[in-house]
Coordinates of C-alpha atoms in Angstrom, one line a residue:
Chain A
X1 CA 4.6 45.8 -24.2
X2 CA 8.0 43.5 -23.5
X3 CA 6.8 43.2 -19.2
X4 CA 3.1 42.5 -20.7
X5 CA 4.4 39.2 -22.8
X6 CA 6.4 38.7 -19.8
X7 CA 3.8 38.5 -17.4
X8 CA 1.6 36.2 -19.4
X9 CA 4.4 34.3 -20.4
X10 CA 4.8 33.6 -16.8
X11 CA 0.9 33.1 -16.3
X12 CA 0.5 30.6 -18.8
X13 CA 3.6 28.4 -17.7
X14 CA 2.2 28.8 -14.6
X15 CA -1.3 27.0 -15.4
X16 CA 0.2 24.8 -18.1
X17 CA 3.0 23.3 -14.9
X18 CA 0.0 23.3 -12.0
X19 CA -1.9 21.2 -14.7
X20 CA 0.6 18.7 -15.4
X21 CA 1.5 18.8 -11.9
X22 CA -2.0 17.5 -11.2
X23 CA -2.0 15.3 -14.0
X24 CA 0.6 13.2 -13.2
X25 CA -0.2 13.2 -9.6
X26 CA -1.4 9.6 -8.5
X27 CA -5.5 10.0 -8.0
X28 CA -5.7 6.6 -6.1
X29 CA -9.5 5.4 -7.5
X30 CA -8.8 2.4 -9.3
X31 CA -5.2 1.3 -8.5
X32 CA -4.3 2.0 -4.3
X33 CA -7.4 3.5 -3.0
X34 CA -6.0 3.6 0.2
X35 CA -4.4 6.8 -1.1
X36 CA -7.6 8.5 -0.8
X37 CA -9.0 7.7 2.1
X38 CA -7.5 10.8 4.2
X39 CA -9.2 12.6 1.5
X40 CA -12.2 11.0 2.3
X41 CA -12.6 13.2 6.0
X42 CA -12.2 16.5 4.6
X43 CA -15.9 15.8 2.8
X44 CA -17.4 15.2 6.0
X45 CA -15.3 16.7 8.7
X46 CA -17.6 17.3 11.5
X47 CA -19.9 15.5 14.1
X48 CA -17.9 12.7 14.7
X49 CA -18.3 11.8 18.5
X50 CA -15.6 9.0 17.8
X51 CA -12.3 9.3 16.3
X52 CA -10.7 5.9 15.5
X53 CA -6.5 6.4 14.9
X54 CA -4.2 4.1 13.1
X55 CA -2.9 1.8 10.6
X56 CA -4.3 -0.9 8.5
X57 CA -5.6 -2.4 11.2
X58 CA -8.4 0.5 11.7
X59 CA -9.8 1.0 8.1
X60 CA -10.0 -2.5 7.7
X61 CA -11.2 -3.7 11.5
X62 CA -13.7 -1.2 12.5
X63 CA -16.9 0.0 10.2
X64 CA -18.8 3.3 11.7
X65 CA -21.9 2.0 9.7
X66 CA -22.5 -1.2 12.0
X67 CA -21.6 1.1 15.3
X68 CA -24.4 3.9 14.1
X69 CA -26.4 1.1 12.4
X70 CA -26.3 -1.0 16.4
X71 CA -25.6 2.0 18.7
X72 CA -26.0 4.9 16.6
X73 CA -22.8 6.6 17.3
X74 CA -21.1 8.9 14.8
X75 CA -17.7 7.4 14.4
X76 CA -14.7 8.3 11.3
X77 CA -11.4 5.9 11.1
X78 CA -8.7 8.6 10.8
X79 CA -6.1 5.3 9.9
X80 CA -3.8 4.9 6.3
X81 CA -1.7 2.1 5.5
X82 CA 1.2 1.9 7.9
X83 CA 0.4 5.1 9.7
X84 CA 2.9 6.0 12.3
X85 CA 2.3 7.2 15.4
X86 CA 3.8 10.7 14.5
X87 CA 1.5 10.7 12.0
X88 CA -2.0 9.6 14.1
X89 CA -1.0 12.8 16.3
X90 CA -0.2 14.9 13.4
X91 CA -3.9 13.9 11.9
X92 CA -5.0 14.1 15.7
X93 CA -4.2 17.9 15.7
X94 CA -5.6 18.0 11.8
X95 CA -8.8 16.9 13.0
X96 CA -9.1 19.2 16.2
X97 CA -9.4 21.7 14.3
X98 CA -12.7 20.6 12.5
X99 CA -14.2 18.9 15.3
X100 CA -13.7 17.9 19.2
X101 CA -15.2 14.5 19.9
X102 CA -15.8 12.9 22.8
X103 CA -13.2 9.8 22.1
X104 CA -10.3 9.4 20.5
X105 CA -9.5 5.8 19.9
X106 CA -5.8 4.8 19.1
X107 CA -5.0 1.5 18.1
X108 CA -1.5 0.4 20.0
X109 CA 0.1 -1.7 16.5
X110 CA 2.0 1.4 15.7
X111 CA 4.1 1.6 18.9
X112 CA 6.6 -1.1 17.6
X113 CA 7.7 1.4 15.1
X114 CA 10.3 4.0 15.5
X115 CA 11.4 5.1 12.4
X116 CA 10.3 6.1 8.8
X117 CA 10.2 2.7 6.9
X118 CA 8.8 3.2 3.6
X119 CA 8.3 5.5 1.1
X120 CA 5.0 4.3 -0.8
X121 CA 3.5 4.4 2.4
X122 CA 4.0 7.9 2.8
X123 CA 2.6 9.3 -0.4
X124 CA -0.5 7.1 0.6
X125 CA -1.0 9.3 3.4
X126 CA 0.0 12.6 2.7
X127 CA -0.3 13.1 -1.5
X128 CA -3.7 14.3 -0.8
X129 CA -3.6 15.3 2.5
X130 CA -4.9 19.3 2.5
X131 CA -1.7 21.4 3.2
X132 CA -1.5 22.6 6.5
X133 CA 0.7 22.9 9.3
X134 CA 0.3 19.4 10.7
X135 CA 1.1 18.0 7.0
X136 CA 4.4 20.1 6.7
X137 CA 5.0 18.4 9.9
X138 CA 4.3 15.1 9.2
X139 CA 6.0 15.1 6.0
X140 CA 9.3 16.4 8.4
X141 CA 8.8 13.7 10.3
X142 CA 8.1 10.9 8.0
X143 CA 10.7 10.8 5.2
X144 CA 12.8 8.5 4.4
X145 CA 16.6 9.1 3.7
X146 CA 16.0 8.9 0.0
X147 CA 12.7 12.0 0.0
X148 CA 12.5 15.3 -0.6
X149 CA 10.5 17.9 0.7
X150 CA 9.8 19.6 -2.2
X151 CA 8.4 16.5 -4.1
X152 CA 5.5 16.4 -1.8
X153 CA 4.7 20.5 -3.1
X154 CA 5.4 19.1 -6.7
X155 CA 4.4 15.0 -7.4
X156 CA 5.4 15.7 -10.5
X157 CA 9.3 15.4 -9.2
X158 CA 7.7 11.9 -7.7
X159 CA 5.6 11.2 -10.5
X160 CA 6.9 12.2 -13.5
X161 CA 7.4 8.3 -14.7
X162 CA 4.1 7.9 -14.8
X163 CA 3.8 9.3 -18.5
X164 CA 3.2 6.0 -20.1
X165 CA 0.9 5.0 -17.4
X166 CA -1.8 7.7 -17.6
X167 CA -5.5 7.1 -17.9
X168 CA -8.8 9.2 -18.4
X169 CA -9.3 8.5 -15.0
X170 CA -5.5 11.1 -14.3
X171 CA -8.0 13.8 -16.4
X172 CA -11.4 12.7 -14.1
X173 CA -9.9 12.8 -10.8
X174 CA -7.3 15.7 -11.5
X175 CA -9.3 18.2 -9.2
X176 CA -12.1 16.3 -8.5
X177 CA -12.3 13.6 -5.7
X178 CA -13.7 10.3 -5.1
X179 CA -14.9 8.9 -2.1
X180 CA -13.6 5.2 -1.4
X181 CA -14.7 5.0 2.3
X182 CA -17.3 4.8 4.5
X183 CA -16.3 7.3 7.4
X184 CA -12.8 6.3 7.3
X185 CA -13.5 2.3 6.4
X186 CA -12.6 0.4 3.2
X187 CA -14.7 -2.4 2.5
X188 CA -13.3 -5.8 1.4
X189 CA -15.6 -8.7 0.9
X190 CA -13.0 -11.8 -0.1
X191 CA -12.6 -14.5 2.1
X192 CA -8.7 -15.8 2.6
X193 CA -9.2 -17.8 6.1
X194 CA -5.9 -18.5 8.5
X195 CA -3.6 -21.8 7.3
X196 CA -0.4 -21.2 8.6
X197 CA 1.8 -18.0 10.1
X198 CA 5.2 -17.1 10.0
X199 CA 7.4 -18.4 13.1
X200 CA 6.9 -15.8 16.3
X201 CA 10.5 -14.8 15.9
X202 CA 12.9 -13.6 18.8
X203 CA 13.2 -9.9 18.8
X204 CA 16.7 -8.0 19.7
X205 CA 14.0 -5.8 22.3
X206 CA 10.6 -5.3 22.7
X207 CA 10.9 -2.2 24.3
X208 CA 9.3 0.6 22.9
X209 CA 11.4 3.6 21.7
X210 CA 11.5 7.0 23.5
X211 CA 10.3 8.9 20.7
X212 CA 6.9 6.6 20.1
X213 CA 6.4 7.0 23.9
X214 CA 6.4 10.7 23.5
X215 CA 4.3 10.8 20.4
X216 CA 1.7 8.7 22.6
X217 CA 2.2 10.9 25.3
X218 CA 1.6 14.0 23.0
X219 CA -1.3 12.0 21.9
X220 CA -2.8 11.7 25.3
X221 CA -2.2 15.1 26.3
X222 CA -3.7 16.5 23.5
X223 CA -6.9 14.8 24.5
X224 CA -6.7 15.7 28.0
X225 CA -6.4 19.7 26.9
X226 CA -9.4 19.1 24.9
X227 CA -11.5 17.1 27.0
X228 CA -11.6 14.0 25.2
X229 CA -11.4 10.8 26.2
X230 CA -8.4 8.7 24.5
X231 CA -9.1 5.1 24.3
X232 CA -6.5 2.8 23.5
X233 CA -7.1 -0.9 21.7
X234 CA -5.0 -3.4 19.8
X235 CA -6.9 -4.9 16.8
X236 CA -7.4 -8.6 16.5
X237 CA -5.2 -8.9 13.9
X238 CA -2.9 -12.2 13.8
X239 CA -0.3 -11.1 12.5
X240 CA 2.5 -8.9 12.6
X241 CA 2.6 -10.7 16.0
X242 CA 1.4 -8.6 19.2
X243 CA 4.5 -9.7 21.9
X244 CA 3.2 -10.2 25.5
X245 CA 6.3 -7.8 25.8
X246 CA 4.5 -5.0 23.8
X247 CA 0.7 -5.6 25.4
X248 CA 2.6 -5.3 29.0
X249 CA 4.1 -1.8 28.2
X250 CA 0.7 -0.7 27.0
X251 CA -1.1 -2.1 29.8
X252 CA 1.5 -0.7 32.2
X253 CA 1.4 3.2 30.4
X254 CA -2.8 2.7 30.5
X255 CA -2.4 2.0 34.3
X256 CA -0.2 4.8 34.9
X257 CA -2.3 7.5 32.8
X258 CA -5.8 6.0 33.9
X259 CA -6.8 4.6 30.6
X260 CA -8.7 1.9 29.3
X261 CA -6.7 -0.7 27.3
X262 CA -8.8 -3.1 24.9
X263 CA -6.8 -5.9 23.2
X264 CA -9.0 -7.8 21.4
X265 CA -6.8 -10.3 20.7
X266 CA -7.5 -11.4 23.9
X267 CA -11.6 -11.8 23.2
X268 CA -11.7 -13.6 20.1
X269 CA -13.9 -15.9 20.4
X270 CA -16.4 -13.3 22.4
X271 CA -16.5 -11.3 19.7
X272 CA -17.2 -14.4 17.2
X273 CA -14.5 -13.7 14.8
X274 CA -14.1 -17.3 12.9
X275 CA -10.5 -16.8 11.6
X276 CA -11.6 -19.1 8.7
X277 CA -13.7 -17.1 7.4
X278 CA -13.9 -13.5 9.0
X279 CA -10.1 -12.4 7.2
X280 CA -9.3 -10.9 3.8
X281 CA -5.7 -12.2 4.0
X282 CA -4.9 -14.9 6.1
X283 CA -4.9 -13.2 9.8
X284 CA -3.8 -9.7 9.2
X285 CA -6.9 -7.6 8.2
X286 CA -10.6 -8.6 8.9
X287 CA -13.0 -8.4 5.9
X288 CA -16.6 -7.4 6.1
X289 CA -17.9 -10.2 7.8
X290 CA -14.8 -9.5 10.7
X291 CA -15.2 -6.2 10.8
X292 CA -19.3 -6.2 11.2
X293 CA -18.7 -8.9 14.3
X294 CA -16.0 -6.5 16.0
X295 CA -17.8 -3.1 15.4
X296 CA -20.7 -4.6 16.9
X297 CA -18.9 -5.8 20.0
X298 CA -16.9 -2.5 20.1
X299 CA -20.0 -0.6 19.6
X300 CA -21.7 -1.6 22.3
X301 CA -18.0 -0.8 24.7
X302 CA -18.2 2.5 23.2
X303 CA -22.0 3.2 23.9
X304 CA -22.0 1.5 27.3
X305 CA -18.8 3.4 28.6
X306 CA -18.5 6.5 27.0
X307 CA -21.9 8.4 27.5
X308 CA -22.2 8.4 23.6
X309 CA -25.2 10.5 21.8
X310 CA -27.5 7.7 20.1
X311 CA -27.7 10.1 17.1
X312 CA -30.5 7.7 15.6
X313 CA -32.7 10.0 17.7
X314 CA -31.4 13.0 16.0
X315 CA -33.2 14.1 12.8
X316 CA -30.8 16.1 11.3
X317 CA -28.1 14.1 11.9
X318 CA -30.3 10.7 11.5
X319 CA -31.3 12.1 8.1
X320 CA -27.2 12.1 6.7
X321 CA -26.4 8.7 8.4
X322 CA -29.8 6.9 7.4
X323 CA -28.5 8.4 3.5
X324 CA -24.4 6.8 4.4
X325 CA -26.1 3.3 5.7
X326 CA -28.3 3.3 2.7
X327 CA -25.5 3.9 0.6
X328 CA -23.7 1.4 2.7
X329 CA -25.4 -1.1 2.4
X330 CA -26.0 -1.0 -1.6
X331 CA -22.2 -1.3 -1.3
X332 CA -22.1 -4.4 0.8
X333 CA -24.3 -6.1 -1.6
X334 CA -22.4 -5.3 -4.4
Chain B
X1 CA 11.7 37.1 -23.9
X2 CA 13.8 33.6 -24.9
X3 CA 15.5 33.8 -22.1
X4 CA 12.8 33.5 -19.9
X5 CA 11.1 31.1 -21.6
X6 CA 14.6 29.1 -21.2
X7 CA 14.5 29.7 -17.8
X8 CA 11.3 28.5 -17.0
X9 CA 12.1 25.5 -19.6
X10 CA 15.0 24.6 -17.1
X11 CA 13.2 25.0 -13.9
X12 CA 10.7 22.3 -15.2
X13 CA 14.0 20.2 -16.4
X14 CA 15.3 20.6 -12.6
X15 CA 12.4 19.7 -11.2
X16 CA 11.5 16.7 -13.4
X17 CA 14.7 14.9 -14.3
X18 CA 15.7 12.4 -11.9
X19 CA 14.5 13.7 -8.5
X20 CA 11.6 10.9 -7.9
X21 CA 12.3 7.7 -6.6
X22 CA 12.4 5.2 -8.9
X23 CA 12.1 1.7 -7.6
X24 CA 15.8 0.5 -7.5
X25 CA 16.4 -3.3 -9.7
X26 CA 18.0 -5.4 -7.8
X27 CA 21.7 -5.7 -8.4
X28 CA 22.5 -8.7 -5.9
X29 CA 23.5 -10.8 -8.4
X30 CA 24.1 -14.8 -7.1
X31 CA 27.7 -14.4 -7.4
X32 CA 27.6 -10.9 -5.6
X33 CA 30.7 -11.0 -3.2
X34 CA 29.6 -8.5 -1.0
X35 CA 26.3 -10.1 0.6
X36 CA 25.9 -13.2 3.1
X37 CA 25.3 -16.0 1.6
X38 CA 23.8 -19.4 3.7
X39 CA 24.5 -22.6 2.3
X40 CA 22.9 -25.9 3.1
X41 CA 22.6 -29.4 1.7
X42 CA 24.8 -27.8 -1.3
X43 CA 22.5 -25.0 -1.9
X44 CA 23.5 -21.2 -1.7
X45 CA 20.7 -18.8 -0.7
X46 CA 22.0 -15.7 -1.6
X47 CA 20.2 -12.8 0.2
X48 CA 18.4 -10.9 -2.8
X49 CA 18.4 -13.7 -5.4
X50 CA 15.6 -15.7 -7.0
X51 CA 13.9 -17.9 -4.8
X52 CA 12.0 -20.8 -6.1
X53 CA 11.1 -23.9 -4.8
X54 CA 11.8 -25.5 -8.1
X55 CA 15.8 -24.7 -6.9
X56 CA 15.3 -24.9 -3.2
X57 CA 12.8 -27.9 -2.8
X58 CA 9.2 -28.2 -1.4
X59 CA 9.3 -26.4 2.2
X60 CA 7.1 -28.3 4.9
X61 CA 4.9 -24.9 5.3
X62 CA 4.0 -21.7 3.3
X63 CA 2.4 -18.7 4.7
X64 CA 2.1 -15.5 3.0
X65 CA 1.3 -12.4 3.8
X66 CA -0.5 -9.5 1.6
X67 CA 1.4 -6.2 2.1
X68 CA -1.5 -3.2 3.6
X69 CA -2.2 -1.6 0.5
X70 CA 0.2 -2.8 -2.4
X71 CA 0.5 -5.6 -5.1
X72 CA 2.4 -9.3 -3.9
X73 CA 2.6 -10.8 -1.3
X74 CA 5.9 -11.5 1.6
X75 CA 6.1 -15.5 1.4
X76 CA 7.4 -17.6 4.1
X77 CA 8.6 -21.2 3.3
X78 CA 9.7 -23.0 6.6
X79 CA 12.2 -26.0 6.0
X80 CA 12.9 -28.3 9.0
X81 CA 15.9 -26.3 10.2
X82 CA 15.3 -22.6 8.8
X83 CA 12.6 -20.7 7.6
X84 CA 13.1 -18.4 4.3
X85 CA 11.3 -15.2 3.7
X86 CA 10.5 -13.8 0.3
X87 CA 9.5 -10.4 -1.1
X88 CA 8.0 -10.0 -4.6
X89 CA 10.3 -8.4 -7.4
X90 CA 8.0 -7.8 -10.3
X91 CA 7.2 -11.6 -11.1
X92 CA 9.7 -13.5 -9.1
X93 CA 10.4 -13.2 -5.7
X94 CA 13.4 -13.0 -4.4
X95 CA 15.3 -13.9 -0.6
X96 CA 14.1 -11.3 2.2
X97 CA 15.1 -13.4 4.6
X98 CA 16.6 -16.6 6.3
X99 CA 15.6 -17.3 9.9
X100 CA 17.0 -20.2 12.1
X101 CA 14.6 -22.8 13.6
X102 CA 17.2 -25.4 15.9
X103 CA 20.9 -26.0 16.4
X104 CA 20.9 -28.7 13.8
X105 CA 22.1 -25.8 11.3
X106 CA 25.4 -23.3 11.4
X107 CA 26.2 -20.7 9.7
X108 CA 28.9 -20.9 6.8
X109 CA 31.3 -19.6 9.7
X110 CA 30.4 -22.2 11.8
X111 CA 27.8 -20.5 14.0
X112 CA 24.5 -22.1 15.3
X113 CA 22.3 -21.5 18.1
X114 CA 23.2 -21.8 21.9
X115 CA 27.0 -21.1 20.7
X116 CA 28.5 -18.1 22.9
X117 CA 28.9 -14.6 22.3
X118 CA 33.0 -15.2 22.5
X119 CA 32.0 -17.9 19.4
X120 CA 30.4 -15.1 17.2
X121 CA 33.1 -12.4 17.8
X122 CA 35.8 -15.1 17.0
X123 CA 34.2 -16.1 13.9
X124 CA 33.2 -12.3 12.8
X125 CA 35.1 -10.2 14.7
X126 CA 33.8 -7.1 16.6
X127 CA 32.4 -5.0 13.7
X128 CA 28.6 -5.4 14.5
X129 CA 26.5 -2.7 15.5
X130 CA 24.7 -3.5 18.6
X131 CA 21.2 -2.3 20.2
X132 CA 20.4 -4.2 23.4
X133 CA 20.7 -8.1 22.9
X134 CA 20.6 -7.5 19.1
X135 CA 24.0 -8.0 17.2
X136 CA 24.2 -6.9 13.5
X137 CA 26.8 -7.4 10.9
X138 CA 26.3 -5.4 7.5
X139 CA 27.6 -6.8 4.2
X140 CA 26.8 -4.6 1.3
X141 CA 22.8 -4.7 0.9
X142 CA 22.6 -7.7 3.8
X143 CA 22.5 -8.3 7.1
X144 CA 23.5 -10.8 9.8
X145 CA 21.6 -10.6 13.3
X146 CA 22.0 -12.7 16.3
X147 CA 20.5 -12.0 19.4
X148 CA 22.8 -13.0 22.7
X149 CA 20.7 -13.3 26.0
X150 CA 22.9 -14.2 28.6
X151 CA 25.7 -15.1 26.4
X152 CA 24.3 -17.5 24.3
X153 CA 23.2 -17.3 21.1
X154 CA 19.4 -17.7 21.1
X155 CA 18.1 -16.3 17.4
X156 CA 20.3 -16.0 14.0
X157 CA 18.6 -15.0 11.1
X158 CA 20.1 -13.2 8.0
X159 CA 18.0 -10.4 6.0
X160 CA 18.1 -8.2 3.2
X161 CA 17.6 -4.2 2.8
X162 CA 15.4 -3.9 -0.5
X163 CA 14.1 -1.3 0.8
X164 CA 17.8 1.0 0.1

């Protein structure tokens, strides 16, 4: 009778921590939705012919709507706030796993970092990542001096300040989730046009560490085992300044390896982008208008180069993406 | 049958009190000894402190720019000799960053651009820590870089960790 108590003694702390676990747990809907977007995938994991990697500069730059929409390719932005490249290969090998496409696009802005920088940004990416190997590994590889690996198994060691902030929405979202993308991109709609950028200061060195040049050759050799093509770009974003220094070392490792090396930087005004007009935040992200301009122009690379299904002509397929655009579009009208 | 319940009521105590990260205040007080301070025209800009432009005066330029995915925004007010970067605190911002523009302006030890790498170990001694052309001297929570190409002194600019 005394084990018996025991035991559902046990049980019922067991439920009554995993619930306040989850209820304290950040659900990123109304405040940071960036935290959900590597949620986002795992709704829709499969029959991407695309994979876009990378930081901000992806889920704000590039929209799979407009490239299906123009070229009818099935792309998903696999990119968080800040990500790291440790972290695009660690989501590279996620996503492997639930699909092989038939390019791999990895935007270069990453490179220029070699080291775990900050926290917040870390919980953005991995609170609601699905556990799996590549997460334990990420997480390994990602915190900072001040993080512990068991706060990522429990947020409520992270999270447990939150108690005065909680909202219905922490009893909504607590095992359910909410999609804030579309295939990987966040839509922003405001208008903050260029005035004036930070000085282009002098850097100590522009060289790229050793251990980003081995993530990116991981990276590449990951697609090469898998037969994918790996694409590599540098988003027209104005700022964090792109050196001349940095673009020569990726346009040096592209030669080397045989790969092709977009900057876009370099083919503004082809692509239309009106820096006035086409940004969110003075230079550094593109909004809607920005990102429809340089999905179309990369769309049309992607479908020219890459031997890419037009998946318009698929019905199945058509049928899910003519559904997304619809939705899509409601959104962009909003 | 208490004790367990104990137990279990101090494995949630372990793994709730004071493991998360709180965000740190700021304790770089103006009169904080142990951070760089750069003066000009009378005015201390201590690394860490308030910034306004109420204090500091209307800077020629301002650009700002919106972190990826959180509130506030890094400011950047350029004066004719320096440039002074701010991150937000809450309601204020406070002084990320100072960042020389010309040789018109030292450093309180005397330093300025296209001095020599003998001037900078004379006025701070050989205590830096040093990754290629990069030269970095730590006081408490701050930081002093210069960069040295061929000897000279081609970038100074002083910054602060918030992020510790």
């Amino acid at each position: 009778m005394k084990k018996l108590k025991v035991f559902i003694l046990i049980i019922v702390f067991l439920f009554l921590f995993i619930f306040i676990n989850e209820l304290f747990a950040q659900k990123y809907v109304t405040n940071f939705p960036e935290g959900s977007m590597i949620d986002d995938y795992y709704e829709d994991p499969e029959n991407h012919e695309v994979i876009i990697l990378g930081d901000c500069e992806v889920y704000a730059n590039f929209t799979p709507m407009v490239m299906y929409k123009n070229e009818g390719i099935t792309a998903y932005v696999r990119g968080n706030s800040h990500q790291l490249i440790w972290q695009s290969y660690g989501l590279l090998k996620e996503t492997l796993k639930y699909e092989i496409p038939k390019v791999v696009v990895l935007n270069v802005a990453s490179l220029k970092v070699s080291e775990p920088e900050k926290e917040p940004y870390n919980r953005l990416l991995l609170d609601k990542m699905k556990w799996s190997k590549e997460k334990i590994e990420i997480i390994k590889s990602s915190m900072t001096e001040d993080e512990s690996f068991i706060s990522y198994i429990f947020p409520i060691i992270r999270y447990h300040s939150r108690y005065n902030e909680l909202t219905l929405d922490d009893l909504k979202y607590m095992f359910n989730h909410k999609v804030v993308t579309y295939n990987g991109y966040l839509i922003n709609k405001e208008i903050k046009g260029v005035s004036t950028l930070p000085t282009k200061k002098r850097l100590g060195s522009y060289t790229f560490k050793d251990n980003v040049i081995d993530y990116l050759d991981k990276i590449r050799e990951l697609c090469q085992e898998n037969n994918i093509k790996l694409v590599l770009i540098k988003a027209p974003s104005l700022y964090p300044y792109w050196y001349t220094e940095y673009d020569n070392q990726v346009k040096d490792y592209a030669n080397k390896y045989n790969l092709d090396y977009y900057n876009f930087l370099d083919n503004i005004e082809e692509i239309g982008i009106d820096y006035s007009h086409d940004t969110y935040d003075g230079g550094l992200h593109l909004n809607l208008y920005g990102a429809t301009k340089l999905s179309t122009y990369f769309g049309r690379i992607l479908k020219d180069k890459y031997d890419l299904t037009d998946y318009r002509l698929d019905n199945e397929i058509s049928d899910i993406y003519n559904q997304k655009l619809y939705e899509y579009n409601n959104a962009i009208k909003e | 049958m208490k004790k367990i319940g104990i137990v279990l009521l101090i494995v949630v105590c372990f793994l709730t009190m004071g493991c998360g990260k709180e965000v740190k205040e700021n304790d770089n007080k103006e009169s904080n000894p142990d951070a760089y301070t750069f003066s000009y025209n009378g005015l201390d800009y201590v690394l860490g402190s308030e910034f306004t432009t109420s204090k500091y005066g209307k800077e020629d330029s301002y650009s700002e720019a919106a972190s990826c995915a959180f509130d506030g925004a890094d400011k950047t007010f350029t004066y004719e000799h320096f440039e002074v970067a701010t991150y937000p605190d809450g309601d204020i911002d406070r002084i990320a960053s100072i960042y020389f523009l010309d040789h018109e302006i030292k450093t309180p030890e005397g330093i300025s651009l296209g001095d020599s790498i003998n001037d900078m170990n004379n006025a701070y001694g050989s205590d830096y820590q040093q990754s290629e052309n990069l030269y970095t001297y730590t006081l408490g929570r701050t930081h002093l870089n210069f960069i040295v190409e061929n000897d000279t002194i081609t970038s100074i600019e002083y910054y602060y960790d918030a992020e510790n």
